[in-house]
Coordinates of C-alpha atoms in Angstrom, one line a residue:
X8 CA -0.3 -5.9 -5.9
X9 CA -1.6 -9.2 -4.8
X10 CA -3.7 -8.7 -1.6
X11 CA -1.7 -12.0 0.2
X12 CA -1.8 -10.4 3.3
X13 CA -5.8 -10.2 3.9
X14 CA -5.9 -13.4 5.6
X15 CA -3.5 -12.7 8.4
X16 CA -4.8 -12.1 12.0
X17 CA -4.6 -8.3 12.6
X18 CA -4.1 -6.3 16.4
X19 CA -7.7 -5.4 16.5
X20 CA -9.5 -8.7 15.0
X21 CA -10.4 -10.2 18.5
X22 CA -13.5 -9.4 19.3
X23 CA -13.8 -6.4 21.8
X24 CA -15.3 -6.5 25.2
X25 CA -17.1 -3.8 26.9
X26 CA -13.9 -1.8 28.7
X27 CA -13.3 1.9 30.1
X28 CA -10.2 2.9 30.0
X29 CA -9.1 6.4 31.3
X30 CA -7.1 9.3 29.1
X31 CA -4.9 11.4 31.0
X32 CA -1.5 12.8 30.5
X33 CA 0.2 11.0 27.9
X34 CA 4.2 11.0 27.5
X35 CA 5.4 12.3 24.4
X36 CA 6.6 8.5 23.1
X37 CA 3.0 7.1 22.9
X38 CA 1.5 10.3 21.6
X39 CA 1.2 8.4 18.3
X40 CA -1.4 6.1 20.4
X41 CA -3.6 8.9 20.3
X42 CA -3.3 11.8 17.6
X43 CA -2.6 9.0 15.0
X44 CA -5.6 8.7 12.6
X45 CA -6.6 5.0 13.2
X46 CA -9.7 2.8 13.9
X47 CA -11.3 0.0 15.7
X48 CA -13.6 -2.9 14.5
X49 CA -16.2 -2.1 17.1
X50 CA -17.7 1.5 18.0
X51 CA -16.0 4.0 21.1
X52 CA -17.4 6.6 23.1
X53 CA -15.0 9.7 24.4
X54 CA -16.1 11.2 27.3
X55 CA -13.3 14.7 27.9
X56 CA -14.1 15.7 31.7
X57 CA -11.4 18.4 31.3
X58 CA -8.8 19.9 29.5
X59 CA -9.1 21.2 25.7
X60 CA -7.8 20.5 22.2
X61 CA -8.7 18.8 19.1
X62 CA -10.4 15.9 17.3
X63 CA -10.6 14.8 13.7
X64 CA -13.1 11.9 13.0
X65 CA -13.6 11.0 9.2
X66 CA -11.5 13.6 8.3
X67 CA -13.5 16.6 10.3
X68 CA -11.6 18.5 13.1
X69 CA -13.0 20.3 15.5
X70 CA -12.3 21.5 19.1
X71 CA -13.5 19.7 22.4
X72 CA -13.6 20.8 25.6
X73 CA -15.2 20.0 29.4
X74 CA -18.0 17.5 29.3
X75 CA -17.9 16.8 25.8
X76 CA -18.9 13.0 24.6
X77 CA -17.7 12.0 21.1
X78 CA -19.0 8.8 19.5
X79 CA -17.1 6.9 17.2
X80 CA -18.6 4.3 14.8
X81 CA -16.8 1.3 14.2
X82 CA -14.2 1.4 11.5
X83 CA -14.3 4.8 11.4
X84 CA -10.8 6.9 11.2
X85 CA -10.1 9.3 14.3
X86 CA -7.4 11.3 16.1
X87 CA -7.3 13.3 19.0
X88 CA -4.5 16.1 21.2
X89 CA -5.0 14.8 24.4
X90 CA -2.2 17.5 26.7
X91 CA -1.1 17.5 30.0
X92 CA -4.7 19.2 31.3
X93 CA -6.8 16.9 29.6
X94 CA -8.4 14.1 31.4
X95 CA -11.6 11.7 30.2
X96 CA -12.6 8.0 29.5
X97 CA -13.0 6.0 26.2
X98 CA -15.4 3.4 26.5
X99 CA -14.9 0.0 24.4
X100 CA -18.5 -0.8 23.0
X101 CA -18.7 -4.8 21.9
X102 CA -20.4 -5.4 18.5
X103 CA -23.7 -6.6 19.8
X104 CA -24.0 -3.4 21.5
X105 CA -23.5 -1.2 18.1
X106 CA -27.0 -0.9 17.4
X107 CA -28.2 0.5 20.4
X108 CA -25.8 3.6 19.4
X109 CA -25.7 6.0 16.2
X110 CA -24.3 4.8 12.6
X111 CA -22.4 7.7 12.3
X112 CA -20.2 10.4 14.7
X113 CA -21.9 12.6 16.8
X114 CA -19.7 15.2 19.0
X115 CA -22.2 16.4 22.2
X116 CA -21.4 19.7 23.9
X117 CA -22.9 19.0 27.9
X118 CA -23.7 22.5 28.9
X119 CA -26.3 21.5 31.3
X120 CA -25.2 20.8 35.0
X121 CA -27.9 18.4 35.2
X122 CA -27.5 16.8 32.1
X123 CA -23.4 16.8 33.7
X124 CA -24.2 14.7 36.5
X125 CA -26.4 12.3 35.3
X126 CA -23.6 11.3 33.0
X127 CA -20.7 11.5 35.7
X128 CA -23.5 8.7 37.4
X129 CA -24.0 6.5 34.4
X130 CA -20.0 6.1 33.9
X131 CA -19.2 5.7 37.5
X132 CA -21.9 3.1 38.1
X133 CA -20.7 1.0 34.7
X134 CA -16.8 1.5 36.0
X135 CA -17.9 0.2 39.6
X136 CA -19.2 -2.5 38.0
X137 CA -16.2 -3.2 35.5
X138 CA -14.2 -3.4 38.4
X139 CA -16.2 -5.7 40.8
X140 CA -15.7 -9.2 41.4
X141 CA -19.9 -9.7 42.7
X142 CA -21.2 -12.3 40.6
X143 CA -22.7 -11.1 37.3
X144 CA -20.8 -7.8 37.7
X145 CA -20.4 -8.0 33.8
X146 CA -23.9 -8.4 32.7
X147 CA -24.5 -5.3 35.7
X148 CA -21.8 -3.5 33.6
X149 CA -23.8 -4.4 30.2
X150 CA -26.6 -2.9 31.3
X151 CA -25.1 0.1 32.6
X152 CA -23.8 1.1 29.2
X153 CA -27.5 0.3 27.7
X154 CA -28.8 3.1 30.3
X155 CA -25.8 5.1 28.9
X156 CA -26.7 4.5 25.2
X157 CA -30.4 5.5 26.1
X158 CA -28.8 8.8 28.1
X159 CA -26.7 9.9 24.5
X160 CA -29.7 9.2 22.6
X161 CA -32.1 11.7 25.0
X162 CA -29.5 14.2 24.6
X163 CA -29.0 13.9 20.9
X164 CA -32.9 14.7 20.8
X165 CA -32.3 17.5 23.5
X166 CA -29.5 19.3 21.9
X167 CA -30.0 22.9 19.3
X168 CA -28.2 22.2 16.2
X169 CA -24.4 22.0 16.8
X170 CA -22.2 23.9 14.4
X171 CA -20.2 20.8 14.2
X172 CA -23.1 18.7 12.5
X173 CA -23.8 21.6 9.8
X174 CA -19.9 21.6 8.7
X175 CA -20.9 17.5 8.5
X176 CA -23.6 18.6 5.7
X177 CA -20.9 20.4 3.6
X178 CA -19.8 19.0 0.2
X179 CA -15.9 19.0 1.1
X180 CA -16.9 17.3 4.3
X181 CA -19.3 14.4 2.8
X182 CA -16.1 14.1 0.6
X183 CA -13.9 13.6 3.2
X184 CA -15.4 11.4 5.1
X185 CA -15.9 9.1 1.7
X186 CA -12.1 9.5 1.5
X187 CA -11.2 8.0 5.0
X188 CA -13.5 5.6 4.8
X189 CA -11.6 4.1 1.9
X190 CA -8.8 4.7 3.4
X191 CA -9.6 2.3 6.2
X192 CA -11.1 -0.3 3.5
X193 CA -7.9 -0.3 1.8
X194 CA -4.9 1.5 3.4
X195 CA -3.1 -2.2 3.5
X196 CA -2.9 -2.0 -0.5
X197 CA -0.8 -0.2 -2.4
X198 CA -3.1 2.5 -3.6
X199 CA -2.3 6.5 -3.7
X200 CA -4.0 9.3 -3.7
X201 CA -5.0 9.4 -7.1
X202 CA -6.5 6.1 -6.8
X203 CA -9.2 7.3 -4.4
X204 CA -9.3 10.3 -5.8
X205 CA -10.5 8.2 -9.3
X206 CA -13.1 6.1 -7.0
X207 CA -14.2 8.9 -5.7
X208 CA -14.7 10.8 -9.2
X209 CA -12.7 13.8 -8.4
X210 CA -9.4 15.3 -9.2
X211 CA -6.1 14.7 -6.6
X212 CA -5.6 18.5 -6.3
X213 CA -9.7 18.4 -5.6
X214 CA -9.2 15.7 -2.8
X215 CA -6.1 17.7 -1.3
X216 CA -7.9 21.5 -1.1
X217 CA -10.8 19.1 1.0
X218 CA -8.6 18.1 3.2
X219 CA -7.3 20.7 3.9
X220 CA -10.1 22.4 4.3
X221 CA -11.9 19.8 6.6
X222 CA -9.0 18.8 9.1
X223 CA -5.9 20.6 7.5
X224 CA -4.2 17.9 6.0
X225 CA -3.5 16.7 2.6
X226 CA -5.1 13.6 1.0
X227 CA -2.1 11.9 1.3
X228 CA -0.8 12.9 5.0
X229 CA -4.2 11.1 6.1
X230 CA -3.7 8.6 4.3
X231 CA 0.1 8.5 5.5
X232 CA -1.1 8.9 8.9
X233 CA -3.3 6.0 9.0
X234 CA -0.9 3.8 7.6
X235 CA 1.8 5.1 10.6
X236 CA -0.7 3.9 13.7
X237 CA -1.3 0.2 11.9
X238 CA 2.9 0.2 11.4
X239 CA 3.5 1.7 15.5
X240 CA 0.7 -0.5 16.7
X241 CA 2.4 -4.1 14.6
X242 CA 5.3 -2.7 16.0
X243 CA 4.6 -2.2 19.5
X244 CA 2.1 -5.2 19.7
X245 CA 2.8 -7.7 17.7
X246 CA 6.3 -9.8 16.5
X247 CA 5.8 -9.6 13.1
X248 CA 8.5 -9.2 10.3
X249 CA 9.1 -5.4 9.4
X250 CA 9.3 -6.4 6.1
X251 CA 5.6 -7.9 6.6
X252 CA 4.7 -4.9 8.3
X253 CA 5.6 -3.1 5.3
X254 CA 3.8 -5.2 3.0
X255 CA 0.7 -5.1 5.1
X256 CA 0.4 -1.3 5.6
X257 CA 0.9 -0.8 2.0
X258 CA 4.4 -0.6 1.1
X259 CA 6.1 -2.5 -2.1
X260 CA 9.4 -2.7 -0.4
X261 CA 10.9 -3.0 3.5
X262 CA 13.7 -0.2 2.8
X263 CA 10.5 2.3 1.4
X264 CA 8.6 1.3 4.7
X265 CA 11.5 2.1 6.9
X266 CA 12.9 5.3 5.4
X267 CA 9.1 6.7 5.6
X268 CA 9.0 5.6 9.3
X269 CA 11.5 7.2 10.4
X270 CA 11.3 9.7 8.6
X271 CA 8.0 10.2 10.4
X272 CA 9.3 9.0 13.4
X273 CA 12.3 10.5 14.3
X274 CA 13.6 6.0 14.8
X275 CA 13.7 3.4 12.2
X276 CA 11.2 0.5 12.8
X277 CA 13.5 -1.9 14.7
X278 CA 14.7 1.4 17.2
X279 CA 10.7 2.1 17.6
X280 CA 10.0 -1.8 18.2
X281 CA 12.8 -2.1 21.2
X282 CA 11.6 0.7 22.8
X283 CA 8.0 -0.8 23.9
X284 CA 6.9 -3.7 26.2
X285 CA 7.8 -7.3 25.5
X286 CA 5.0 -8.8 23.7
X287 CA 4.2 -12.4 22.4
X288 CA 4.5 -13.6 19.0
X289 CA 0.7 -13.6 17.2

């Protein structure tokens, strides 16, 4: 299948800017916003204050709690439960800032009160300055998250080995995370599983029990599932065509791309689309 569609300009191909946005309750319609596998272009860090549940990132789950920060490398897949107790921040990091951070994911456990508060300071001092309209607020704010990249670095060094980063060391999981990273290369072909699975030099059924055993999903419901967010987020954000939706999150034909939607979610594409904001044609 002809990759026509490489070309076209994509929700999350304008550059990011440095942005804190907070995570709270979210209603049941936009849960797809969250526990949808999907990925950004430049790096994020999740910062849970409260609450519990679960996180996947590169096909690893594991369970988060209070004071736990979660880095995210750019253009790498992730999904989180975010319920009605849960409450946090996700930081936007622009690409100039990447390097100052890690090249992979790194989930920190705060247990120390001190350690707690240092960090509640950092994120309340870059959000003051996010929000102020004193001249060179921004470049205040730009500096703020350098202290904060300097704080996640000091506590990577300070922090006993994490149970988390030994099930990152496994076979299955280096598998995995090879899987959804070509996932995210090429999820807007047509390839399947067994594609992949060939790339990858392993069996499908091989690919599958990894999953499964990583994050509890098949090969092909992650890959399924990061096709869904681009198709909810086109849907939501953008005016374009279903039928170009289709053929840009890797489906040969319109009718395929809307039975699996809905199948998925509960409305066909169009139903889906009418139910979000007004947005302008891209």
């Amino acid at each position: 299948m002809p990759n026509d569609f490489a070309q076209l300009p994509l929700p999350d191909a304008a550059p990011a800017t440095l942005a804190l946005q907070a995570l709270g309750q979210t209603p049941q319609a936009n849960r797809w916003r969250t526990e949808a596998m999907r990925s950004h272009a430049t790096p994020r860090l999740i910062f849970f204050a409260r609450g519990q549940g679960r996180i996947t990132v590169a096909g690893l789950t594991s369970g988060y709690g209070p004071n736990n920060l979660i880095f995210i490398p750019a253009r790498t897949m992730y999904g989180f439960e975010i319920g009605a107790a849960v409450f946090g921040q996700i930081l936007t990091l622009p690409a100039a800032m990447a390097a100052e951070w890690p090249d992979t994911p790194v989930h920190l456990r705060l247990r120390d009160v001190a350690g707690q508060k240092e960090l509640l300071a950092l994120i309340e001092g870059l959000e003051r300055e996010l929000q102020s309209s004193r001249p060179h607020s921004r470049r205040a704010a730009h500096y703020h998250a350098g202290l904060l990249s300097v704080f996640f670095a000091r506590q990577i060094a300070l922090q006993s080995i994490d149970p988390a980063l030994a099930r990152q060391q496994t076979s299955a999981a280096k598998l995995v995370a090879a899987y959804t990273g070509l996932i995210e290369r090429d999820f807007r072909s047509d390839h399947g599983v067994a594609d992949y699975a060939s790339e990858l030099g392993v069996t499908p059924t091989h690919l599958t029990r990894c999953c499964r055993q990583t994050c509890g999903q098949s090969a092909l419901g992650l890959l399924a599932d990061r096709r869904h967010f681009e198709a909810c987020t086109m849907l939501r954000d953008t005016k374009t065509p279903v039928q170009d939706i289709a053929s840009q999150t890797g489906f040969q034909s319109a009718a395929y791309f809307s039975r699996a939607f809905q199948a998925r979610a509960g409305v066909s594409p169009t139903t889906f689309r009418r139910a979000g904001p007004q947005v302008r044609s891209r």
